Coordinates of C-alpha atoms and ligand atoms in Angstrom, one line a residue:
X1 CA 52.8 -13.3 13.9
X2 CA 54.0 -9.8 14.1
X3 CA 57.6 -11.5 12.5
X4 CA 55.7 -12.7 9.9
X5 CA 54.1 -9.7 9.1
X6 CA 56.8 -7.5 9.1
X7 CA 58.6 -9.8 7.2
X8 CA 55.9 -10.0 4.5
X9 CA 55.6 -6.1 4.4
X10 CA 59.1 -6.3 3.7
X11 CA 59.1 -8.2 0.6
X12 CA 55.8 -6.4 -0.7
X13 CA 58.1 -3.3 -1.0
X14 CA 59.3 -2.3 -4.2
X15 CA 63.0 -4.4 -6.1
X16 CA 62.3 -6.6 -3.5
X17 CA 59.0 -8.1 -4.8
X18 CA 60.3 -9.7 -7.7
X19 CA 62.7 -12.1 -5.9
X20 CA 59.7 -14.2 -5.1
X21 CA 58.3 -16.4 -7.7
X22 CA 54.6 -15.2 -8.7
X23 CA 52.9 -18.0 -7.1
X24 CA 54.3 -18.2 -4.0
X25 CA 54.1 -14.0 -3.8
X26 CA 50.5 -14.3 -4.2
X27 CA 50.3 -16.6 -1.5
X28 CA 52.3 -14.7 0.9
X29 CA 50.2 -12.1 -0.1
X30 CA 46.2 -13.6 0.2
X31 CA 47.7 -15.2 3.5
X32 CA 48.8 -12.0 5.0
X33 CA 45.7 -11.2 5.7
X34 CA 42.5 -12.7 5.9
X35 CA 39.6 -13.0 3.4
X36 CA 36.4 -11.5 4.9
X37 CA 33.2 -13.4 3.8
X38 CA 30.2 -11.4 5.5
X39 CA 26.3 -13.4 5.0
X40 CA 23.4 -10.8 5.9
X41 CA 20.2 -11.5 5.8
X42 CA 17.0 -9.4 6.4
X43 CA 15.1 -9.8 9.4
X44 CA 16.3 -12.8 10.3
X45 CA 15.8 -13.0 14.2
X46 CA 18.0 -14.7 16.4
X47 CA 15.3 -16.8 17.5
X48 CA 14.8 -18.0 14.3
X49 CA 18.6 -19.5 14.2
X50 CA 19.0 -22.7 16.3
X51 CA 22.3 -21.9 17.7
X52 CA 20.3 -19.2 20.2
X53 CA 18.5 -22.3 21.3
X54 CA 15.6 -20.2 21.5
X55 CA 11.5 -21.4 21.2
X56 CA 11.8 -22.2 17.8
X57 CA 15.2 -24.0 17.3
X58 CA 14.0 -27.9 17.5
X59 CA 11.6 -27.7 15.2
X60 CA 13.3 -25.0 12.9
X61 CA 16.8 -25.8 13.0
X62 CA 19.6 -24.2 10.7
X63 CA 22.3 -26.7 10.9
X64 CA 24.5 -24.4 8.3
X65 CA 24.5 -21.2 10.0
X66 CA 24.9 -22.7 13.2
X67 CA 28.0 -24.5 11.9
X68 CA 29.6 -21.2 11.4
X69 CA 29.3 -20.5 15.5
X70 CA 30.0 -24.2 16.2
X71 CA 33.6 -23.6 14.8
X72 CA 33.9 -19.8 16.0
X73 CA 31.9 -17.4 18.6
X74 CA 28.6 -16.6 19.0
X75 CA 27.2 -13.0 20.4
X76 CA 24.1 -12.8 22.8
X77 CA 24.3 -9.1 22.6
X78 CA 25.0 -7.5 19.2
X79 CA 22.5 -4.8 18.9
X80 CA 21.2 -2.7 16.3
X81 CA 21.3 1.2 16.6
X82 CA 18.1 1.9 14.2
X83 CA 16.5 -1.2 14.1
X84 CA 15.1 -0.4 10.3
X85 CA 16.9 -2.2 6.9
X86 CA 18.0 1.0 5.1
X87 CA 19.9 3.0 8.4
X88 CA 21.3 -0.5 9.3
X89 CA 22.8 -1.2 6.4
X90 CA 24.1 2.9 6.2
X91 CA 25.7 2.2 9.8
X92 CA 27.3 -1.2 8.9
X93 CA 28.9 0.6 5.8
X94 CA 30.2 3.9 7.3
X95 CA 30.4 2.8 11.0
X96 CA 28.4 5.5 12.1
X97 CA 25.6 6.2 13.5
X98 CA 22.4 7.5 11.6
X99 CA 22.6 11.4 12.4
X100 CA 26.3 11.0 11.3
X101 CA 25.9 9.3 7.9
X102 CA 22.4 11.1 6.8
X103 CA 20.4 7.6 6.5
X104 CA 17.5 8.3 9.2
X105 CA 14.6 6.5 7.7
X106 CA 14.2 4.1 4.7
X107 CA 14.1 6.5 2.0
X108 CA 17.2 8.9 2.5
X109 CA 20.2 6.9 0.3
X110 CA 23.6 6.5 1.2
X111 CA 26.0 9.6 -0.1
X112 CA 28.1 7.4 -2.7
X113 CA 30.5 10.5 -2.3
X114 CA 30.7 9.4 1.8
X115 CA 33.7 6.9 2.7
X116 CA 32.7 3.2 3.7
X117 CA 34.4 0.1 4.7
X118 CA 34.5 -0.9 1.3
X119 CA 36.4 1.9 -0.5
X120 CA 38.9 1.6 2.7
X121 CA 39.5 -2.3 2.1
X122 CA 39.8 -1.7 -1.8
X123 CA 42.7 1.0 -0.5
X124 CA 44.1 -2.0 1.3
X125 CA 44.5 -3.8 -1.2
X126 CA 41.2 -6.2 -1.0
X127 CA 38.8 -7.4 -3.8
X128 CA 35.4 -6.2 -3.0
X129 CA 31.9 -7.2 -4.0
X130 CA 28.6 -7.0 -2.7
X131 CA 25.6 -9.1 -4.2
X132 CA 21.6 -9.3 -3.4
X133 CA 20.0 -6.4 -1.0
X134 CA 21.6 -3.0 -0.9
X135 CA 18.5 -0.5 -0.3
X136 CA 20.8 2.3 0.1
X137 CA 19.4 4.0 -3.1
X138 CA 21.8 5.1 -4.9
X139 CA 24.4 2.8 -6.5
X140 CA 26.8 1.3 -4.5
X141 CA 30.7 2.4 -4.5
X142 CA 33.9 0.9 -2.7
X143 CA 33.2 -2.5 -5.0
X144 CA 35.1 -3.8 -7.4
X145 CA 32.0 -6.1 -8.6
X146 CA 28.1 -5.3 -7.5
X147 CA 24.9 -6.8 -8.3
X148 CA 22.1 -5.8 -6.4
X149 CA 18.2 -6.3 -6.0
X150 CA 16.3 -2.9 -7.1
X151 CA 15.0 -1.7 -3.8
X152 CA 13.2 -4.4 -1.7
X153 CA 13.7 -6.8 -5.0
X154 CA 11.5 -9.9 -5.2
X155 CA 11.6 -13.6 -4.2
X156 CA 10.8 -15.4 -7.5
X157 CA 12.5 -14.3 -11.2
X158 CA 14.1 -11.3 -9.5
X159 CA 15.4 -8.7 -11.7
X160 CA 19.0 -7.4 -10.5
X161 CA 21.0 -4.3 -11.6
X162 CA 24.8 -5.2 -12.3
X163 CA 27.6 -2.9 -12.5
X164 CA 27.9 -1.4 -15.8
X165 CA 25.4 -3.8 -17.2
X166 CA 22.3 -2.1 -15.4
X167 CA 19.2 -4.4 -15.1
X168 CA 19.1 -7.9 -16.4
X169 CA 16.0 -10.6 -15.3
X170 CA 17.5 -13.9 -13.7
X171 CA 15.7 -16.7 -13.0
X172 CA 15.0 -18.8 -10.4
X173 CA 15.0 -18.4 -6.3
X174 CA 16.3 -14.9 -5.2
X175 CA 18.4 -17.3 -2.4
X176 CA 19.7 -19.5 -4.5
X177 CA 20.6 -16.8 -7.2
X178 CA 22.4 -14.3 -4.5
X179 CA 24.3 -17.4 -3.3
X180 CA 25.3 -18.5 -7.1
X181 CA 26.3 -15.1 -7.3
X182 CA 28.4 -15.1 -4.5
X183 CA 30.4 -18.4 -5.8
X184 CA 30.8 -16.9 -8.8
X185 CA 32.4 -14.3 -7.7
X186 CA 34.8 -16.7 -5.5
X187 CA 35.7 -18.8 -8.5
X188 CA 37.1 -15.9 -10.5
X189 CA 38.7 -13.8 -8.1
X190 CA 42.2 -12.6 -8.2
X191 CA 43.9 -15.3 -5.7
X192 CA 46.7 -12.9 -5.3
X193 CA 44.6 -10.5 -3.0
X194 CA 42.2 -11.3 -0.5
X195 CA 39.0 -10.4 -0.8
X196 CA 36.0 -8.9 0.9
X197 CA 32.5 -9.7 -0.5
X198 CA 28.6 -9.0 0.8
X199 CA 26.2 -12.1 0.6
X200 CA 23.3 -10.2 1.4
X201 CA 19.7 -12.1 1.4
X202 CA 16.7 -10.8 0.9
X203 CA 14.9 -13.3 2.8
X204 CA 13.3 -13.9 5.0
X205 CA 11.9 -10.4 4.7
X206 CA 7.9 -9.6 4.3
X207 CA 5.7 -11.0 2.4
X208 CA 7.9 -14.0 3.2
X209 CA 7.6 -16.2 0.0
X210 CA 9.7 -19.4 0.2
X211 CA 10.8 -21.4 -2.8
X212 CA 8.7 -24.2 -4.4
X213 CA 10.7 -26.8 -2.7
X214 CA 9.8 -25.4 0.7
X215 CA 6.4 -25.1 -0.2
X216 CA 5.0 -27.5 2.1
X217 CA 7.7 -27.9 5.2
X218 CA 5.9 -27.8 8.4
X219 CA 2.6 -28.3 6.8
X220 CA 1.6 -30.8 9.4
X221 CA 3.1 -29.6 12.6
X222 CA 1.8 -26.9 14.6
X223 CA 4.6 -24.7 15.1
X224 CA 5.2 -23.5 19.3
X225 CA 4.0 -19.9 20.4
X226 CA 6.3 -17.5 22.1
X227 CA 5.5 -16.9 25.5
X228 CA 4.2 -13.2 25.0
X229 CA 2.2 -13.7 21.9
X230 CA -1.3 -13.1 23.4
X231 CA 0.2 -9.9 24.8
X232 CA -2.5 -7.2 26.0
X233 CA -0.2 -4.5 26.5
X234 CA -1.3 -3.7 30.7
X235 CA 1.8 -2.0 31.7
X236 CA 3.1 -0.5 29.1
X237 CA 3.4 2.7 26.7
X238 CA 0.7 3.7 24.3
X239 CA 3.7 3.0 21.8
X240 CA 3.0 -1.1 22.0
X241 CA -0.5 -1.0 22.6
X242 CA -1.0 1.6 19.2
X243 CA 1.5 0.2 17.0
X244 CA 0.1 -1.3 13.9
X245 CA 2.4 -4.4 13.4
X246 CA 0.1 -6.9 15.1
X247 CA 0.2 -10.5 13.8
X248 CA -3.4 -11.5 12.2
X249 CA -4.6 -7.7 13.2
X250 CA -2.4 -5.6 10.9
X251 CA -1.7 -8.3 8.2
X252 CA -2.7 -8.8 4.5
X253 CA -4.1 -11.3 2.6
X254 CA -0.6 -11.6 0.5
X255 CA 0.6 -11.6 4.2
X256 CA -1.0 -14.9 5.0
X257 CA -1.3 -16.0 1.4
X258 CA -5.1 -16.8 1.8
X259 CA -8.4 -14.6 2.9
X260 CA -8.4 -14.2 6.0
X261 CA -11.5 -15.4 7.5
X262 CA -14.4 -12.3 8.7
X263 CA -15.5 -14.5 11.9
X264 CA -11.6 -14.2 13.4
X265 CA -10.7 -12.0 16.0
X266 CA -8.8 -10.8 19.2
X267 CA -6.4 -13.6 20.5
X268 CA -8.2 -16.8 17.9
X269 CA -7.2 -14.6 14.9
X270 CA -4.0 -13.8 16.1
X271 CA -3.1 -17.4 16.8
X272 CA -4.4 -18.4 13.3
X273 CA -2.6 -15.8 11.3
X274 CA 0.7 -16.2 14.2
X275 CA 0.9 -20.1 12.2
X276 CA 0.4 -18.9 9.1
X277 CA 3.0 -16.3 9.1
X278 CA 6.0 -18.4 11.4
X279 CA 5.6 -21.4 8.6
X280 CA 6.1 -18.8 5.8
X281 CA 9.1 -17.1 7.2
X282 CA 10.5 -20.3 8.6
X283 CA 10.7 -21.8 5.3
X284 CA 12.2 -18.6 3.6
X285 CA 14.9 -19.2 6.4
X286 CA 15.4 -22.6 5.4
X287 CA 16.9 -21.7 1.9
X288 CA 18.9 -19.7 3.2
X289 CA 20.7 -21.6 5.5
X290 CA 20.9 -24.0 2.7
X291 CA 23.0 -21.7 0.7
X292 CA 25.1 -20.8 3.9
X293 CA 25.8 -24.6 3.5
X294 CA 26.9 -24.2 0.0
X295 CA 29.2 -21.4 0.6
X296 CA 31.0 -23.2 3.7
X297 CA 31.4 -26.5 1.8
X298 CA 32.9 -24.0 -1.3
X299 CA 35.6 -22.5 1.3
X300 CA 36.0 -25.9 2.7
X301 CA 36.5 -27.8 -1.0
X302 CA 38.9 -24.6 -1.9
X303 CA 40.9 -25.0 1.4
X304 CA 39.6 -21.1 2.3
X305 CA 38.3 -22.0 5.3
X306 CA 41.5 -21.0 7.6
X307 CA 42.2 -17.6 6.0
X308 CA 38.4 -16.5 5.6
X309 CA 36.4 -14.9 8.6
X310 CA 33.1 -16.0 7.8
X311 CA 30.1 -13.8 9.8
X312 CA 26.6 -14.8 9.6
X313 CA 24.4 -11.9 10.9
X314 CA 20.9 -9.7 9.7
X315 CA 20.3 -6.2 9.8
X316 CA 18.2 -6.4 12.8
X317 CA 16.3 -8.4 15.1
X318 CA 12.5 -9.3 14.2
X319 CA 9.0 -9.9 16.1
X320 CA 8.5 -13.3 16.0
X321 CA 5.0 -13.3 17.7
X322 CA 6.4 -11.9 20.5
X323 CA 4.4 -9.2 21.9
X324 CA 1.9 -10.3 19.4
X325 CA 4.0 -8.3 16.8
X326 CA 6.1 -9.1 13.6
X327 CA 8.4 -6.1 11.9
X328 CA 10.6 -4.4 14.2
X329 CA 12.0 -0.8 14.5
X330 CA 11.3 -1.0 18.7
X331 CA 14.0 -0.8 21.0
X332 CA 12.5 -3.9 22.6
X333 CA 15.3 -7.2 22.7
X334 CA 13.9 -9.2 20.0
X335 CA 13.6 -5.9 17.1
X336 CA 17.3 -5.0 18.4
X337 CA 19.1 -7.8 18.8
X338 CA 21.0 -9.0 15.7
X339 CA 22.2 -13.0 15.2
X340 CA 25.8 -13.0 14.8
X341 CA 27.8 -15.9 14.5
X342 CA 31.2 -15.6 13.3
X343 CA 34.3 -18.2 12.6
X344 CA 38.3 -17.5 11.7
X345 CA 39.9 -20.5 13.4
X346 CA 43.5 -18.8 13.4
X347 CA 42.3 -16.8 16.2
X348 CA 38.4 -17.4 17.4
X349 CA 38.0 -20.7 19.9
X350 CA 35.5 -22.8 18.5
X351 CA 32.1 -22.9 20.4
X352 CA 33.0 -19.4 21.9
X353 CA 29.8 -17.3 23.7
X354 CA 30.1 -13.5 24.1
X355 CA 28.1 -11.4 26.2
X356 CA 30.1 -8.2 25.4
X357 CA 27.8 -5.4 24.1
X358 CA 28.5 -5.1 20.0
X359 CA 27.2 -2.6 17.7
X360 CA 25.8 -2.8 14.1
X361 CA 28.5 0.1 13.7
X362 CA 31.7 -2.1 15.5
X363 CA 31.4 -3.9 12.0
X364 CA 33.6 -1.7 9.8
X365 CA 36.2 -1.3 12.2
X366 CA 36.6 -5.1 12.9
X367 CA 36.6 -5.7 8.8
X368 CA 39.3 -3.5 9.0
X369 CA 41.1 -4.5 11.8
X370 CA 41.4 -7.7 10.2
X371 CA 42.8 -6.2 7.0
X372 CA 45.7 -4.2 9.3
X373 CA 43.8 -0.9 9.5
X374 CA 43.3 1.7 11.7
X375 CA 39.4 2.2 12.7
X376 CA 39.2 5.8 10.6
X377 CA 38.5 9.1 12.7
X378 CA 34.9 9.2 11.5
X379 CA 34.0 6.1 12.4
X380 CA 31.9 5.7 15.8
X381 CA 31.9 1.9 16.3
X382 CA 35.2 0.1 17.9
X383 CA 36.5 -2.9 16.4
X384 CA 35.4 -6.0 18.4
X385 CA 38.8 -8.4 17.3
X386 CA 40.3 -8.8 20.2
X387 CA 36.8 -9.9 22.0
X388 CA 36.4 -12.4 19.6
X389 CA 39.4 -13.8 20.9
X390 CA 37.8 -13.2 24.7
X391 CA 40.1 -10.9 25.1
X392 CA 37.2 -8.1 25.7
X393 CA 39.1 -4.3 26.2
X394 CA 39.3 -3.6 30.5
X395 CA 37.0 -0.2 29.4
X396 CA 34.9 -1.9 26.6
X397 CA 30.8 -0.2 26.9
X398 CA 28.5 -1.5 29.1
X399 CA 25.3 0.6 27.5
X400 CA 24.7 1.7 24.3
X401 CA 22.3 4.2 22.8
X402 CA 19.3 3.7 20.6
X403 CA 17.6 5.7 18.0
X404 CA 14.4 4.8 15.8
X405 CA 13.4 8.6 13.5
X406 CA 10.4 7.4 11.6
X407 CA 7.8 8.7 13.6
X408 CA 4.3 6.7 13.0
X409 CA 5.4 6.0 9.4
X410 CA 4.7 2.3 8.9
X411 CA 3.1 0.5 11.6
X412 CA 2.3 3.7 13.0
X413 CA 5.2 3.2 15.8
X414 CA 6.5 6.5 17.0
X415 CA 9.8 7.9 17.2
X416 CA 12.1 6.8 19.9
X417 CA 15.6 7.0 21.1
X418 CA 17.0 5.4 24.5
X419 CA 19.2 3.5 26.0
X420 CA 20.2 -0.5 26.8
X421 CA 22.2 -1.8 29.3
X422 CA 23.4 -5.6 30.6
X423 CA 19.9 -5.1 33.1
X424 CA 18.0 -2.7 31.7
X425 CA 16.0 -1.2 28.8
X426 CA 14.8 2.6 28.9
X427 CA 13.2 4.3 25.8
X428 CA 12.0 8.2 25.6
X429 CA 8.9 8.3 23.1
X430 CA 9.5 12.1 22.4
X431 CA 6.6 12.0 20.1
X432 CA 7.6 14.3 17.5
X433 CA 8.8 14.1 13.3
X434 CA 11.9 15.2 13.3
X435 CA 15.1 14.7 11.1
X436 CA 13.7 13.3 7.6
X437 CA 11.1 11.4 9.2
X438 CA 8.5 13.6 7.2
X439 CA 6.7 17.1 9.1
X440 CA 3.1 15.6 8.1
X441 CA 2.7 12.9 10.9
X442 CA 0.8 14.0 14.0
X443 CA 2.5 14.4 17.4
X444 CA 2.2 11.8 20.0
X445 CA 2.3 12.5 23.8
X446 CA 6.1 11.9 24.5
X447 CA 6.3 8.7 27.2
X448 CA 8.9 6.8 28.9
X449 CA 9.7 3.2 29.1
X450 CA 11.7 1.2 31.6
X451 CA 12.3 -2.8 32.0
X452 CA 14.1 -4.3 34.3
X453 CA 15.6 -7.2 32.0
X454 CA 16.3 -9.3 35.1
X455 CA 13.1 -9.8 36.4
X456 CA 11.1 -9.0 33.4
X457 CA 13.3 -10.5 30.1
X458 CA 9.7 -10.6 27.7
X459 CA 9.4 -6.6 28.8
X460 CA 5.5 -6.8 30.1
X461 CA 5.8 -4.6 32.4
X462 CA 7.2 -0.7 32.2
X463 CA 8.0 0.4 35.7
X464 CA 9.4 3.9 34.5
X465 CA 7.2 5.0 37.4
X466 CA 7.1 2.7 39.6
X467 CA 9.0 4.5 43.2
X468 CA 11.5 1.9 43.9
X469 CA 12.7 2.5 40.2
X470 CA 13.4 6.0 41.0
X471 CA 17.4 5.7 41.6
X472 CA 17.7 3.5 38.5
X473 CA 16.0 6.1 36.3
X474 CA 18.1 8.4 37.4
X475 CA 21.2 6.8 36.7
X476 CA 19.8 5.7 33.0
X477 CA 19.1 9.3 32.6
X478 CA 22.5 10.7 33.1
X479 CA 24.0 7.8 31.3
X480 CA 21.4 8.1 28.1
X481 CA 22.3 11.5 28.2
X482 CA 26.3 11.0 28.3
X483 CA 26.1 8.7 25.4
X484 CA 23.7 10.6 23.7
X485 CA 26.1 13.1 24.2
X486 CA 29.5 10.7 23.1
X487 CA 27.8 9.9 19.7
X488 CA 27.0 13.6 19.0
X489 CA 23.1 13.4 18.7
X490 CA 22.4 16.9 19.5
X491 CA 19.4 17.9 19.7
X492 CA 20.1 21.5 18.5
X493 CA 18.4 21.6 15.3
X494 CA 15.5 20.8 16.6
X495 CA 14.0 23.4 19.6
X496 CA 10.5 21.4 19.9
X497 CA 12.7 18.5 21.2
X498 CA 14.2 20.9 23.7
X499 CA 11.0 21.9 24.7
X500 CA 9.5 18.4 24.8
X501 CA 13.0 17.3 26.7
X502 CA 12.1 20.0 29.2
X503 CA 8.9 19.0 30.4
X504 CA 9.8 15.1 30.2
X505 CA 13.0 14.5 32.0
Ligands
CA1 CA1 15.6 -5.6 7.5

């Protein structure tokens, strides 16, 4: 390969380029490097993808998306760094974490001045596009051809705002059109260049409409429970047991798409609403591995499917039940943990598992890894190529470091920042509004949490204080601190953190 590519840089150069016919130049060209095809959706959990086997994946499967790990690698541990859709999106862009790139909470918008993966693969010579969800605000830049969802955007009829066209009403399935979208853009692209584009769902995100054809899947099964969904929160912070995303408790009517009946309480109304809710956002999942389908059978029909690395993932974990929850923003596995299957046969073993810890931020570097460049010197995350290949790096991380900002904003679940690890889980609830998290919410009292994933992998029980913890603590300590530290998440700007640190540690 290195031949090869030496040899093709040398005939990209200047006279030399116009010995080769046109077609075959663009060939040589596409092939040098591979075309990136990247599927997000929004809060789809990895439980909710049948290739992570998990509680749901017989009756639920998603035969597409898992088709993408079948012929590539699967990850058990990518992990989100702000487990919120506006900051993940900001740190799959720019690589960097949210102190670094200003996108703290869901309202701050991405600088379009700031540099992000996409303007560096246009510099290398890629078409770019990015269709469905952006959420970063302002409009995006590093893409040749956009067309995005305003804001959260809506299931059915959506209205979208194209480049230099600005809004325009479509019609149909927000899926299905994001998907037509997508092909559209593969059909007339430039085949001399590869290309980099964003299929980026907004399912199955709340209020978890699905399309009329899903209407009624699942309408006469009754869909299995995850094994903490009567949680009573013994054990734990206040953080779990005051948080406002509890299924049935904290849910709407346009939540459960009926009224939800007065006589239902406690665990029988979270078990009715629990069914309610899973059928909804299971069948928003369905269309939307139904377009993954499409878009592999496109590459497969257009003999792409060799030269494209195709990456199914979401831009964080979800609460499926678990805990008695939905939403996210926790620290806890299932908010954190982000489904990501990904497939470029030339170099990936098919059927491939990796335990390696990988970050929403790793994402830019390995994009442009693939498209011969150098991770740039602002970027935190480390390009993950060469463990997709198993070939994981001798001094690759073995913890990574956490950081929710919205302190009691929605769901009233407070600010956090901590730290995860192969066996454990600790989180520091410094119970304070800091960054642009807003200086009207209330201070909490600042706890700590610890699970021991071994023993404990549903996290019921915090044994922060319990004394044969006390070494372990200690060592998390030093090592939150160091990689607090390593990203540059000082907490200088803000004394009452210093103060709070104080007393807490
Ligand atoms: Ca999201």
């Amino acid at each position: 390969m290195p031949l090869r590519r030496d040899f093709l840089k040398t005939i990209g150069l200047g006279a030399a380029t116009i010995l080769l016919p046109r077609g075959l130049l663009a060939e040589a060209q596409a092939g040098r490097r591979p075309n990136i095809l990247y599927i997000m959706s929004d809060d789809h959990a990895a439980q909710a993808v049948s290739a992570y086997g998990d509680f749901l994946a017989k009756v639920a499967p998603t035969p597409n998306i898992d088709r993408i790990g079948a012929k590539g690698m699967r990850l058990e541990n990518c992990l989100c760094t702000n487990s919120i859709c506006t900051p993940s999106r900001g740190c799959i862009l720019t690589g960097q974490y949210s102190h670094k790139n200003g996108v703290y909470t869901l309202a701050d918008p991405l600088d379009p001045e700031r540099p992000n993966v996409a303007k560096y693969l246009q510099q290398a010579g890629y078409q770019t596009a990015i269709y469905g969800k952006w959420h970063l605000h302002k409009d995006p830049t590093g893409f040749d051809h956009w067309n995005i969802l305003p804001g959260q955007g809506v299931y059915h009829d959506p209205g979208f705002i194209e480049k230099d066209k600005g809004r325009q009403k479509h019609t149909g399935y927000v899926t299905d059109i994001i998907t037509d979208m997508t092909l559209e853009f593969l059909k007339k692209r430039d085949p001399a260049k590869p290309f980099f584009v964003m299929c980026h769902h907004k399912a199955p995100h709340r209020p978890w409409q699905p399309a009329e054809r899903h209407a009624k899947l699942f309408a006469d099964i009754e869909m299995p429970e995850p094994p903490s969904l009567y949680d009573h929160y013994e054990n734990r912070s206040h953080a779990a047991a005051n948080a406002k995303n509890k299924v049935g408790e904290n849910m709407t009517k346009t939540d459960v798409k009926e009224d939800i009946p007065p006589d239902l309480k406690g665990d029988a109304l979270r078990k009715w609403a629990y069914q309610r809710y899973i059928k909804d956002y299971l069948r928003c999942v369905r269309a939307v591995d139904e377009n993954v389908g499409r878009l592999l059978d496109y590459l497969d029909k257009e003999g792409l499917a060799e030269n494209t690395v195709v990456i199914y993932t979401s831009d964080q974990g979800f609460f499926l039940g678990e805990h008695g929850f939905y939403d996210k923003r926790f620290i806890y596995e299932e908010s954190i943990r982000m489904p990501f299957l990904v497939r470029y046969p030339p170099e990936i073993a098919a059927g491939t598992v990796s335990k390696d810890i990988v970050l929403n931020c790793d994402f830019a570097p390995m994009f442009l890894d693939f498209a011969g460049r150098p991770t740039p010197s602002e970027m935190q995350g480390r390009s993950f190529r060469a463990n997709l290949q198993g070939k994981t790096p001798a001094d690759w991380r073995k913890s990574m470091y956490y950081r929710y900002w919205m302190h009691l904003a929605d769901h009233h679940i407070p600010a956090h920042y901590g730290i995860r690890t192969p066996k454990y889980t600790m989180a520091f609830y410094y119970g304070l509004p800091l960054g642009t998290s807003g200086s009207l919410k209330t201070p909490t009292e600042p706890e700590w949490e610890l699970f021991d994933l071994e023993k404990d992998p549903h996290e019921m029980k915090n044994v922060y204080a319990d004394p044969a913890y006390a070494q372990v603590v200690k060592d998390l300590k030093a090592e939150l601190k160091r990689l607090k530290d390593a990203v540059g998440d000082s907490d200088e700007p803000y004394p009452e953190l210093i103060e709070v640190t104080k007393k807490f540690w």
